[in-house]
Amino acid sequence: MAGTNSERTLIAEGPAIILVHPQLGENIGMVARAMANFGLAELRLVNPRDGWPSEKAISAASKADHVIEAAKVYASLEEAVADLEFVYATTARDRYGYKEVRSPVVAADDLRGRFRAGEKTGILFGRERTGLTNEEIALADELVTFPVNPAFASLNLAQAVLLMSYEWMKSGLTSVEDTPFDALPQRPAKKEELQGLFDHVEETLDARGYFRPAEKKPKLVENLRAILTRPSFTGTEIQVLRGIISCLDRFTRESPRGAANPNRTRNRRPKVPRDDD
C-alpha cells in the first residue's frame, strides 16, 4: 500500500528500536520500513551478523532512508542501552522472572508518557530465530509480549517491530477512532432525483417486457423501489436485480420479452429464478 508524500511533515520521534544480533540485511531494512510507517526513527544495531552498512537493508527499507542513514551500530547490548532511562524487552516465551510483563497497548502508553516527560527509552528485539537471552533481558526494565496464537508464536523480526510501532503511533492519537483522512462530503440525493431514477428504470424495463405477468407489475415495482432505497440487500432483492440484468442483457426495446424472435433460444443463458415465477 503506497502512501509516501515528501510534501507532508515527517514524524521521527519516540523510543529507540534496538535489534540484538540481527542477521539478514533485508530484515533490518524491513524493520526500518515498519518504523518509518509509524513515526519511529532511531534504529540501533548490536553486532549485525552481515555487517553494516548493507545494500540489501537499503533496498528492503523502501525509501525509509532517514532511518537507515541514522542507524547506529554497537559492539554490545550494554553499550546500546547505556544512555537510556527505561527499556522494554520483547518476548514471545514465558519468562519466569520478576520483571513486569505488559501488553503492547500498555507498553506503548507507558512509553508515550515517558517520551512526553523527556525520558529516553528503547525497545529490545532479539535474534530472528532465538530471540533474546535471559542475560539480555536482564538489562531491560520490563517485558512486553504479544497476544499471539499460543501454539504458533512465530513473529518475524519486522512483524514484531511493526506491531510495537503501530501501538506507539496509536498511543499518540487523540482518539483511537481517528483516521488520517475522511471520505469526501457527498450531498444526499433529493427526492425528485430519486423519483427520476425510479421512473427511468421502470420505463426502461417496461419497454422490454420485464413486468410479466401484467397483474404482478405493482408488486415488482414495489420490490424494485425497495431495493433502490435500502442500504443493504436481501436474497429476494438480489433475485430482482439479477432478473433486471438478465432482461437488459437478453432483450431490447425492439425485441422485448415475449415477442417473436427467431434467435431467442440461441446461446440462451440459464434462467434466473424469481419469486414471481
PDB file of C-alpha atoms in Angstrom:
ATOM      1  CA  MET A   1       0.000   0.000   0.000  1.00  0.00           C
ATOM      2  CA  ALA A   2       1.843   3.070  -1.261  1.00  0.00           C
ATOM      3  CA  GLY A   3       1.318   6.336   0.577  1.00  0.00           C
ATOM      4  CA  THR A   4       4.587   8.250   0.829  1.00  0.00           C
ATOM      5  CA  ASN A   5       4.372  12.026   0.435  1.00  0.00           C
ATOM      6  CA  SER A   6       7.527  14.132   0.720  1.00  0.00           C
ATOM      7  CA  GLU A   7       5.466  17.318   0.973  1.00  0.00           C
ATOM      8  CA  ARG A   8       3.984  16.380   4.341  1.00  0.00           C
ATOM      9  CA  THR A   9       5.613  16.598   7.770  1.00  0.00           C
ATOM     10  CA  LEU A  10       7.787  13.570   8.572  1.00  0.00           C
ATOM     11  CA  ILE A  11       7.251  12.221  12.080  1.00  0.00           C
ATOM     12  CA  ALA A  12      10.539  10.972  13.560  1.00  0.00           C
ATOM     13  CA  GLU A  13      10.477  10.519  17.312  1.00  0.00           C
ATOM     14  CA  GLY A  14       9.832   8.056  20.102  1.00  0.00           C
ATOM     15  CA  PRO A  15      11.749   5.149  21.636  1.00  0.00           C
ATOM     16  CA  ALA A  16      14.849   3.638  20.081  1.00  0.00           C
ATOM     17  CA  ILE A  17      14.377   0.291  18.353  1.00  0.00           C
ATOM     18  CA  ILE A  18      17.283  -1.956  19.318  1.00  0.00           C
ATOM     19  CA  LEU A  19      17.970  -5.085  17.272  1.00  0.00           C
ATOM     20  CA  VAL A  20      20.231  -7.554  19.052  1.00  0.00           C
ATOM     21  CA  HIS A  21      22.422  -9.558  16.655  1.00  0.00           C
ATOM     22  CA  PRO A  22      20.133  -9.192  13.622  1.00  0.00           C
ATOM     23  CA  GLN A  23      21.058 -11.491  10.773  1.00  0.00           C
ATOM     24  CA  LEU A  24      19.935 -10.577   7.253  1.00  0.00           C
ATOM     25  CA  GLY A  25      20.222  -7.062   5.914  1.00  0.00           C
ATOM     26  CA  GLU A  26      16.786  -7.492   4.340  1.00  0.00           C
ATOM     27  CA  ASN A  27      15.283  -7.951   7.790  1.00  0.00           C
ATOM     28  CA  ILE A  28      16.887  -4.767   9.047  1.00  0.00           C
ATOM     29  CA  GLY A  29      15.551  -2.901   6.029  1.00  0.00           C
ATOM     30  CA  MET A  30      12.020  -4.170   6.626  1.00  0.00           C
ATOM     31  CA  VAL A  31      12.319  -3.117  10.269  1.00  0.00           C
ATOM     32  CA  ALA A  32      13.299   0.392   9.130  1.00  0.00           C
ATOM     33  CA  ARG A  33      10.296   0.473   6.822  1.00  0.00           C
ATOM     34  CA  ALA A  34       7.966  -0.578   9.659  1.00  0.00           C
ATOM     35  CA  MET A  35       9.431   2.096  11.934  1.00  0.00           C
ATOM     36  CA  ALA A  36       9.096   4.853   9.350  1.00  0.00           C
ATOM     37  CA  ASN A  37       5.456   3.997   8.714  1.00  0.00           C
ATOM     38  CA  PHE A  38       4.576   4.757  12.322  1.00  0.00           C
ATOM     39  CA  GLY A  39       6.851   7.663  13.159  1.00  0.00           C
ATOM     40  CA  LEU A  40       9.840   5.922  14.773  1.00  0.00           C
ATOM     41  CA  ALA A  41      13.299   6.864  13.547  1.00  0.00           C
ATOM     42  CA  GLU A  42      16.042   5.766  15.943  1.00  0.00           C
ATOM     43  CA  LEU A  43      17.453   2.347  14.997  1.00  0.00           C
ATOM     44  CA  ARG A  44      20.264   0.756  16.988  1.00  0.00           C
ATOM     45  CA  LEU A  45      22.013  -2.408  15.840  1.00  0.00           C
ATOM     46  CA  VAL A  46      24.006  -4.687  18.119  1.00  0.00           C
ATOM     47  CA  ASN A  47      26.561  -6.670  16.120  1.00  0.00           C
ATOM     48  CA  PRO A  48      24.611  -7.232  12.890  1.00  0.00           C
ATOM     49  CA  ARG A  49      25.794 -10.570  11.509  1.00  0.00           C
ATOM     50  CA  ASP A  50      26.323  -9.434   7.913  1.00  0.00           C
ATOM     51  CA  GLY A  51      27.921  -6.127   8.827  1.00  0.00           C
ATOM     52  CA  TRP A  52      26.848  -2.537   8.259  1.00  0.00           C
ATOM     53  CA  PRO A  53      26.050  -0.605   6.099  1.00  0.00           C
ATOM     54  CA  SER A  54      24.049  -3.023   3.988  1.00  0.00           C
ATOM     55  CA  GLU A  55      22.816  -2.525   0.423  1.00  0.00           C
ATOM     56  CA  LYS A  56      20.173  -5.195   0.999  1.00  0.00           C
ATOM     57  CA  ALA A  57      18.875  -3.269   4.001  1.00  0.00           C
ATOM     58  CA  ILE A  58      18.658  -0.066   1.958  1.00  0.00           C
ATOM     59  CA  SER A  59      16.715  -1.853  -0.776  1.00  0.00           C
ATOM     60  CA  ALA A  60      14.295  -3.549   1.650  1.00  0.00           C
ATOM     61  CA  ALA A  61      13.685  -0.285   3.516  1.00  0.00           C
ATOM     62  CA  SER A  62      11.626   1.063   0.583  1.00  0.00           C
ATOM     63  CA  LYS A  63      12.866   4.668   0.912  1.00  0.00           C
ATOM     64  CA  ALA A  64      12.913   4.747   4.727  1.00  0.00           C
ATOM     65  CA  ASP A  65      16.315   6.346   4.163  1.00  0.00           C
ATOM     66  CA  HIS A  66      16.208   8.597   7.219  1.00  0.00           C
ATOM     67  CA  VAL A  67      16.031   5.525   9.462  1.00  0.00           C
ATOM     68  CA  ILE A  68      18.757   3.580   7.641  1.00  0.00           C
ATOM     69  CA  GLU A  69      21.152   6.517   7.390  1.00  0.00           C
ATOM     70  CA  ALA A  70      20.843   7.383  11.083  1.00  0.00           C
ATOM     71  CA  ALA A  71      21.196   3.774  12.312  1.00  0.00           C
ATOM     72  CA  LYS A  72      23.977   3.249  14.850  1.00  0.00           C
ATOM     73  CA  VAL A  73      25.979   0.079  15.411  1.00  0.00           C
ATOM     74  CA  TYR A  74      27.123  -1.063  18.856  1.00  0.00           C
ATOM     75  CA  ALA A  75      29.546  -3.771  19.913  1.00  0.00           C
ATOM     76  CA  SER A  76      27.416  -4.855  22.877  1.00  0.00           C
ATOM     77  CA  LEU A  77      23.892  -4.507  24.198  1.00  0.00           C
ATOM     78  CA  GLU A  78      25.259  -2.792  27.304  1.00  0.00           C
ATOM     79  CA  GLU A  79      26.634  -0.016  25.109  1.00  0.00           C
ATOM     80  CA  ALA A  80      23.414   0.206  23.105  1.00  0.00           C
ATOM     81  CA  VAL A  81      21.257   0.893  26.167  1.00  0.00           C
ATOM     82  CA  ALA A  82      23.764   2.858  28.244  1.00  0.00           C
ATOM     83  CA  ASP A  83      22.166   6.274  27.663  1.00  0.00           C
ATOM     84  CA  LEU A  84      18.561   5.090  28.010  1.00  0.00           C
ATOM     85  CA  GLU A  85      16.451   5.552  31.115  1.00  0.00           C
ATOM     86  CA  PHE A  86      13.836   2.861  30.524  1.00  0.00           C
ATOM     87  CA  VAL A  87      13.885  -0.229  28.314  1.00  0.00           C
ATOM     88  CA  TYR A  88      11.305  -2.830  27.307  1.00  0.00           C
ATOM     89  CA  ALA A  89      12.339  -6.272  26.077  1.00  0.00           C
ATOM     90  CA  THR A  90      10.035  -8.117  23.709  1.00  0.00           C
ATOM     91  CA  THR A  91       9.468 -11.847  24.111  1.00  0.00           C
ATOM     92  CA  ALA A  92       7.016 -14.498  22.968  1.00  0.00           C
ATOM     93  CA  ARG A  93       8.080 -17.031  25.612  1.00  0.00           C
ATOM     94  CA  ASP A  94       7.224 -17.310  29.286  1.00  0.00           C
ATOM     95  CA  ARG A  95       9.958 -15.809  31.420  1.00  0.00           C
ATOM     96  CA  TYR A  96       9.757 -16.886  34.999  1.00  0.00           C
ATOM     97  CA  GLY A  97      11.499 -13.877  36.460  1.00  0.00           C
ATOM     98  CA  TYR A  98      10.489 -10.876  38.495  1.00  0.00           C
ATOM     99  CA  LYS A  99      10.039  -8.346  35.727  1.00  0.00           C
ATOM    100  CA  GLU A 100       6.597  -6.947  34.975  1.00  0.00           C
ATOM    101  CA  VAL A 101       5.021  -8.175  31.749  1.00  0.00           C
ATOM    102  CA  ARG A 102       2.959  -5.693  29.712  1.00  0.00           C
ATOM    103  CA  SER A 103       0.737  -5.898  26.672  1.00  0.00           C
ATOM    104  CA  PRO A 104       1.760  -3.835  23.614  1.00  0.00           C
ATOM    105  CA  VAL A 105      -1.041  -1.328  24.291  1.00  0.00           C
ATOM    106  CA  VAL A 106       0.009  -0.749  27.898  1.00  0.00           C
ATOM    107  CA  ALA A 107       3.697  -0.638  26.987  1.00  0.00           C
ATOM    108  CA  ALA A 108       3.098   1.905  24.207  1.00  0.00           C
ATOM    109  CA  ASP A 109       1.033   4.138  26.503  1.00  0.00           C
ATOM    110  CA  ASP A 110       3.802   3.956  29.095  1.00  0.00           C
ATOM    111  CA  LEU A 111       6.456   4.822  26.513  1.00  0.00           C
ATOM    112  CA  ARG A 112       4.341   7.729  25.262  1.00  0.00           C
ATOM    113  CA  GLY A 113       4.095   9.123  28.793  1.00  0.00           C
ATOM    114  CA  ARG A 114       7.842   8.791  29.327  1.00  0.00           C
ATOM    115  CA  PHE A 115       8.507  10.426  25.952  1.00  0.00           C
ATOM    116  CA  ARG A 116       6.367  13.403  26.899  1.00  0.00           C
ATOM    117  CA  ALA A 117       8.272  13.628  30.169  1.00  0.00           C
ATOM    118  CA  GLY A 118      11.555  13.812  28.262  1.00  0.00           C
ATOM    119  CA  GLU A 119      12.868  10.330  29.104  1.00  0.00           C
ATOM    120  CA  LYS A 120      14.996   8.360  26.663  1.00  0.00           C
ATOM    121  CA  THR A 121      13.544   4.904  26.133  1.00  0.00           C
ATOM    122  CA  GLY A 122      14.075   1.842  23.977  1.00  0.00           C
ATOM    123  CA  ILE A 123      12.584  -1.486  22.939  1.00  0.00           C
ATOM    124  CA  LEU A 124      14.755  -4.600  22.562  1.00  0.00           C
ATOM    125  CA  PHE A 125      14.159  -7.163  19.836  1.00  0.00           C
ATOM    126  CA  GLY A 126      16.124 -10.397  19.716  1.00  0.00           C
ATOM    127  CA  ARG A 127      17.519 -12.661  17.045  1.00  0.00           C
ATOM    128  CA  GLU A 128      15.258 -13.844  14.259  1.00  0.00           C
ATOM    129  CA  ARG A 129      15.431 -17.483  15.336  1.00  0.00           C
ATOM    130  CA  THR A 130      16.070 -17.491  19.069  1.00  0.00           C
ATOM    131  CA  GLY A 131      15.030 -14.097  20.405  1.00  0.00           C
ATOM    132  CA  LEU A 132      16.699 -12.564  23.432  1.00  0.00           C
ATOM    133  CA  THR A 133      18.739 -14.469  26.002  1.00  0.00           C
ATOM    134  CA  ASN A 134      17.957 -14.249  29.706  1.00  0.00           C
ATOM    135  CA  GLU A 135      21.130 -12.215  30.199  1.00  0.00           C
ATOM    136  CA  GLU A 136      19.983  -9.694  27.598  1.00  0.00           C
ATOM    137  CA  ILE A 137      16.502  -9.495  29.078  1.00  0.00           C
ATOM    138  CA  ALA A 138      18.091  -8.749  32.430  1.00  0.00           C
ATOM    139  CA  LEU A 139      19.199  -5.395  31.016  1.00  0.00           C
ATOM    140  CA  ALA A 140      15.587  -4.357  30.435  1.00  0.00           C
ATOM    141  CA  ASP A 141      13.211  -2.856  32.986  1.00  0.00           C
ATOM    142  CA  GLU A 142      10.045  -4.663  31.896  1.00  0.00           C
ATOM    143  CA  LEU A 143       8.827  -7.143  29.303  1.00  0.00           C
ATOM    144  CA  VAL A 144       6.280  -6.752  26.535  1.00  0.00           C
ATOM    145  CA  THR A 145       4.650  -9.744  24.872  1.00  0.00           C
ATOM    146  CA  PHE A 146       2.174 -10.039  22.016  1.00  0.00           C
ATOM    147  CA  PRO A 147      -1.228 -11.779  22.187  1.00  0.00           C
ATOM    148  CA  VAL A 148      -0.472 -14.406  19.548  1.00  0.00           C
ATOM    149  CA  ASN A 149      -1.598 -17.977  18.981  1.00  0.00           C
ATOM    150  CA  PRO A 150      -0.023 -19.858  21.916  1.00  0.00           C
ATOM    151  CA  ALA A 151       0.640 -22.853  19.667  1.00  0.00           C
ATOM    152  CA  PHE A 152       2.274 -20.721  16.972  1.00  0.00           C
ATOM    153  CA  ALA A 153       4.068 -17.708  18.420  1.00  0.00           C
ATOM    154  CA  SER A 154       6.294 -17.168  15.409  1.00  0.00           C
ATOM    155  CA  LEU A 155       6.502 -13.489  14.510  1.00  0.00           C
ATOM    156  CA  ASN A 156       9.416 -12.477  12.330  1.00  0.00           C
ATOM    157  CA  LEU A 157      11.555  -9.514  13.308  1.00  0.00           C
ATOM    158  CA  ALA A 158       9.855  -6.930  11.107  1.00  0.00           C
ATOM    159  CA  GLN A 159       6.388  -8.099  12.183  1.00  0.00           C
ATOM    160  CA  ALA A 160       7.268  -7.714  15.849  1.00  0.00           C
ATOM    161  CA  VAL A 161       8.660  -4.225  15.281  1.00  0.00           C
ATOM    162  CA  LEU A 162       5.624  -3.319  13.186  1.00  0.00           C
ATOM    163  CA  LEU A 163       3.218  -4.291  15.977  1.00  0.00           C
ATOM    164  CA  MET A 164       5.030  -2.190  18.567  1.00  0.00           C
ATOM    165  CA  SER A 165       5.457   0.711  16.138  1.00  0.00           C
ATOM    166  CA  TYR A 166       1.738   0.682  15.389  1.00  0.00           C
ATOM    167  CA  GLU A 167       0.847   0.720  19.073  1.00  0.00           C
ATOM    168  CA  TRP A 168       3.289   3.592  19.559  1.00  0.00           C
ATOM    169  CA  MET A 169       1.622   5.640  16.835  1.00  0.00           C
ATOM    170  CA  LYS A 170      -1.839   4.797  18.146  1.00  0.00           C
ATOM    171  CA  SER A 171      -0.879   5.927  21.653  1.00  0.00           C
ATOM    172  CA  GLY A 172      -0.406   9.450  20.312  1.00  0.00           C
ATOM    173  CA  LEU A 173      -3.845   9.764  18.725  1.00  0.00           C
ATOM    174  CA  THR A 174      -6.466  11.986  20.281  1.00  0.00           C
ATOM    175  CA  SER A 175      -8.925   9.142  19.777  1.00  0.00           C
ATOM    176  CA  VAL A 176      -8.467   5.538  18.622  1.00  0.00           C
ATOM    177  CA  GLU A 177     -11.201   6.343  16.092  1.00  0.00           C
ATOM    178  CA  ASP A 178      -9.051   8.998  14.384  1.00  0.00           C
ATOM    179  CA  THR A 179      -8.227   8.443  10.707  1.00  0.00           C
ATOM    180  CA  PRO A 180      -5.659  10.304   8.576  1.00  0.00           C
ATOM    181  CA  PHE A 181      -8.301  11.274   6.022  1.00  0.00           C
ATOM    182  CA  ASP A 182     -12.066  11.232   5.595  1.00  0.00           C
ATOM    183  CA  ALA A 183     -14.430  10.440   2.771  1.00  0.00           C
ATOM    184  CA  LEU A 184     -15.303  13.387   0.559  1.00  0.00           C
ATOM    185  CA  PRO A 185     -18.565  15.031   1.627  1.00  0.00           C
ATOM    186  CA  GLN A 186     -21.491  13.982  -0.531  1.00  0.00           C
ATOM    187  CA  ARG A 187     -24.818  15.741  -0.993  1.00  0.00           C
ATOM    188  CA  PRO A 188     -27.771  13.489  -0.264  1.00  0.00           C
ATOM    189  CA  ALA A 189     -29.972  12.919  -3.294  1.00  0.00           C
ATOM    190  CA  LYS A 190     -33.129  14.966  -3.472  1.00  0.00           C
ATOM    191  CA  LYS A 191     -36.403  13.089  -3.558  1.00  0.00           C
ATOM    192  CA  GLU A 192     -37.089  14.352  -7.058  1.00  0.00           C
ATOM    193  CA  GLU A 193     -33.769  12.838  -8.201  1.00  0.00           C
ATOM    194  CA  LEU A 194     -34.634   9.512  -6.620  1.00  0.00           C
ATOM    195  CA  GLN A 195     -38.100   9.613  -8.200  1.00  0.00           C
ATOM    196  CA  GLY A 196     -36.479  10.328 -11.546  1.00  0.00           C
ATOM    197  CA  LEU A 197     -34.355   7.205 -11.114  1.00  0.00           C
ATOM    198  CA  PHE A 198     -37.436   5.104 -10.295  1.00  0.00           C
ATOM    199  CA  ASP A 199     -39.267   6.386 -13.352  1.00  0.00           C
ATOM    200  CA  HIS A 200     -36.259   5.887 -15.612  1.00  0.00           C
ATOM    201  CA  VAL A 201     -35.650   2.286 -14.536  1.00  0.00           C
ATOM    202  CA  GLU A 202     -39.347   1.406 -14.599  1.00  0.00           C
ATOM    203  CA  GLU A 203     -39.847   2.829 -18.101  1.00  0.00           C
ATOM    204  CA  THR A 204     -36.713   1.102 -19.402  1.00  0.00           C
ATOM    205  CA  LEU A 205     -37.795  -2.279 -18.044  1.00  0.00           C
ATOM    206  CA  ASP A 206     -41.401  -1.847 -19.106  1.00  0.00           C
ATOM    207  CA  ALA A 207     -40.307  -1.238 -22.698  1.00  0.00           C
ATOM    208  CA  ARG A 208     -38.509  -4.581 -22.627  1.00  0.00           C
ATOM    209  CA  GLY A 209     -41.394  -6.560 -21.198  1.00  0.00           C
ATOM    210  CA  TYR A 210     -39.867  -7.122 -17.779  1.00  0.00           C
ATOM    211  CA  PHE A 211     -43.111  -6.725 -15.832  1.00  0.00           C
ATOM    212  CA  ARG A 212     -44.783 -10.052 -16.651  1.00  0.00           C
ATOM    213  CA  PRO A 213     -47.424 -11.116 -15.930  1.00  0.00           C
ATOM    214  CA  ALA A 214     -49.079  -7.706 -16.026  1.00  0.00           C
ATOM    215  CA  GLU A 215     -51.079  -8.199 -12.820  1.00  0.00           C
ATOM    216  CA  LYS A 216     -47.849  -8.591 -10.851  1.00  0.00           C
ATOM    217  CA  LYS A 217     -46.337  -5.345 -12.079  1.00  0.00           C
ATOM    218  CA  PRO A 218     -47.300  -3.322  -8.961  1.00  0.00           C
ATOM    219  CA  LYS A 219     -45.531  -5.834  -6.689  1.00  0.00           C
ATOM    220  CA  LEU A 220     -42.453  -5.952  -8.934  1.00  0.00           C
ATOM    221  CA  VAL A 221     -42.280  -2.149  -8.996  1.00  0.00           C
ATOM    222  CA  GLU A 222     -42.617  -2.111  -5.203  1.00  0.00           C
ATOM    223  CA  ASN A 223     -39.735  -4.583  -4.855  1.00  0.00           C
ATOM    224  CA  LEU A 224     -37.617  -2.557  -7.260  1.00  0.00           C
ATOM    225  CA  ARG A 225     -38.146   0.666  -5.325  1.00  0.00           C
ATOM    226  CA  ALA A 226     -37.352  -1.094  -2.057  1.00  0.00           C
ATOM    227  CA  ILE A 227     -34.008  -2.221  -3.488  1.00  0.00           C
ATOM    228  CA  LEU A 228     -33.080   1.252  -4.682  1.00  0.00           C
ATOM    229  CA  THR A 229     -33.829   2.878  -1.325  1.00  0.00           C
ATOM    230  CA  ARG A 230     -32.340   0.387   1.142  1.00  0.00           C
ATOM    231  CA  PRO A 231     -28.679   0.354   2.244  1.00  0.00           C
ATOM    232  CA  SER A 232     -28.361  -3.434   2.107  1.00  0.00           C
ATOM    233  CA  PHE A 233     -29.689  -6.313   0.034  1.00  0.00           C
ATOM    234  CA  THR A 234     -31.696  -9.408   0.833  1.00  0.00           C
ATOM    235  CA  GLY A 235     -31.832 -12.617  -1.158  1.00  0.00           C
ATOM    236  CA  THR A 236     -35.089 -11.527  -2.794  1.00  0.00           C
ATOM    237  CA  GLU A 237     -33.567  -8.224  -3.803  1.00  0.00           C
ATOM    238  CA  ILE A 238     -30.607  -9.985  -5.358  1.00  0.00           C
ATOM    239  CA  GLN A 239     -33.056 -12.095  -7.382  1.00  0.00           C
ATOM    240  CA  VAL A 240     -34.818  -8.970  -8.592  1.00  0.00           C
ATOM    241  CA  LEU A 241     -31.507  -7.374  -9.598  1.00  0.00           C
ATOM    242  CA  ARG A 242     -30.429 -10.475 -11.463  1.00  0.00           C
ATOM    243  CA  GLY A 243     -33.759 -10.516 -13.257  1.00  0.00           C
ATOM    244  CA  ILE A 244     -33.235  -6.898 -14.290  1.00  0.00           C
ATOM    245  CA  ILE A 245     -29.727  -7.608 -15.550  1.00  0.00           C
ATOM    246  CA  SER A 246     -30.876 -10.670 -17.481  1.00  0.00           C
ATOM    247  CA  CYS A 247     -33.722  -8.748 -19.059  1.00  0.00           C
ATOM    248  CA  LEU A 248     -31.493  -5.884 -20.190  1.00  0.00           C
ATOM    249  CA  ASP A 249     -28.912  -8.359 -21.435  1.00  0.00           C
ATOM    250  CA  ARG A 250     -31.253 -10.620 -23.458  1.00  0.00           C
ATOM    251  CA  PHE A 251     -33.929  -8.250 -24.734  1.00  0.00           C
ATOM    252  CA  THR A 252     -34.103  -4.870 -26.459  1.00  0.00           C
ATOM    253  CA  ARG A 253     -36.880  -2.317 -26.946  1.00  0.00           C
ATOM    254  CA  GLU A 254     -37.292  -3.631 -30.494  1.00  0.00           C
ATOM    255  CA  SER A 255     -37.413  -7.276 -29.363  1.00  0.00           C
ATOM    256  CA  PRO A 256     -38.948  -7.276 -25.873  1.00  0.00           C
ATOM    257  CA  ARG A 257     -39.555 -10.308 -23.743  1.00  0.00           C
ATOM    258  CA  GLY A 258     -42.377 -12.417 -25.147  1.00  0.00           C
ATOM    259  CA  ALA A 259     -42.069 -11.065 -28.701  1.00  0.00           C
ATOM    260  CA  ALA A 260     -41.406 -13.441 -31.601  1.00  0.00           C
ATOM    261  CA  ASN A 261     -37.649 -13.722 -32.045  1.00  0.00           C
ATOM    262  CA  PRO A 262     -36.005 -16.462 -34.137  1.00  0.00           C
ATOM    263  CA  ASN A 263     -32.697 -16.032 -32.272  1.00  0.00           C
ATOM    264  CA  ARG A 264     -34.219 -16.080 -28.836  1.00  0.00           C
ATOM    265  CA  THR A 265     -33.111 -19.584 -27.874  1.00  0.00           C
ATOM    266  CA  ARG A 266     -29.639 -19.316 -29.387  1.00  0.00           C
ATOM    267  CA  ASN A 267     -26.895 -19.128 -26.699  1.00  0.00           C
ATOM    268  CA  ARG A 268     -29.578 -18.656 -24.138  1.00  0.00           C
ATOM    269  CA  ARG A 269     -28.350 -18.274 -20.584  1.00  0.00           C
ATOM    270  CA  PRO A 270     -29.782 -20.256 -17.677  1.00  0.00           C
ATOM    271  CA  LYS A 271     -32.994 -18.789 -16.325  1.00  0.00           C
ATOM    272  CA  VAL A 272     -32.615 -16.693 -13.182  1.00  0.00           C
ATOM    273  CA  PRO A 273     -35.202 -17.798 -10.603  1.00  0.00           C
ATOM    274  CA  ARG A 274     -37.618 -15.110  -9.465  1.00  0.00           C
ATOM    275  CA  ASP A 275     -40.102 -15.013  -6.640  1.00  0.00           C
ATOM    276  CA  ASP A 276     -42.909 -14.265  -9.093  1.00  0.00           C
ATOM    277  CA  ASP A 277     -42.151 -17.309 -11.330  1.00  0.00           C
TER     278      ASP A 277
END
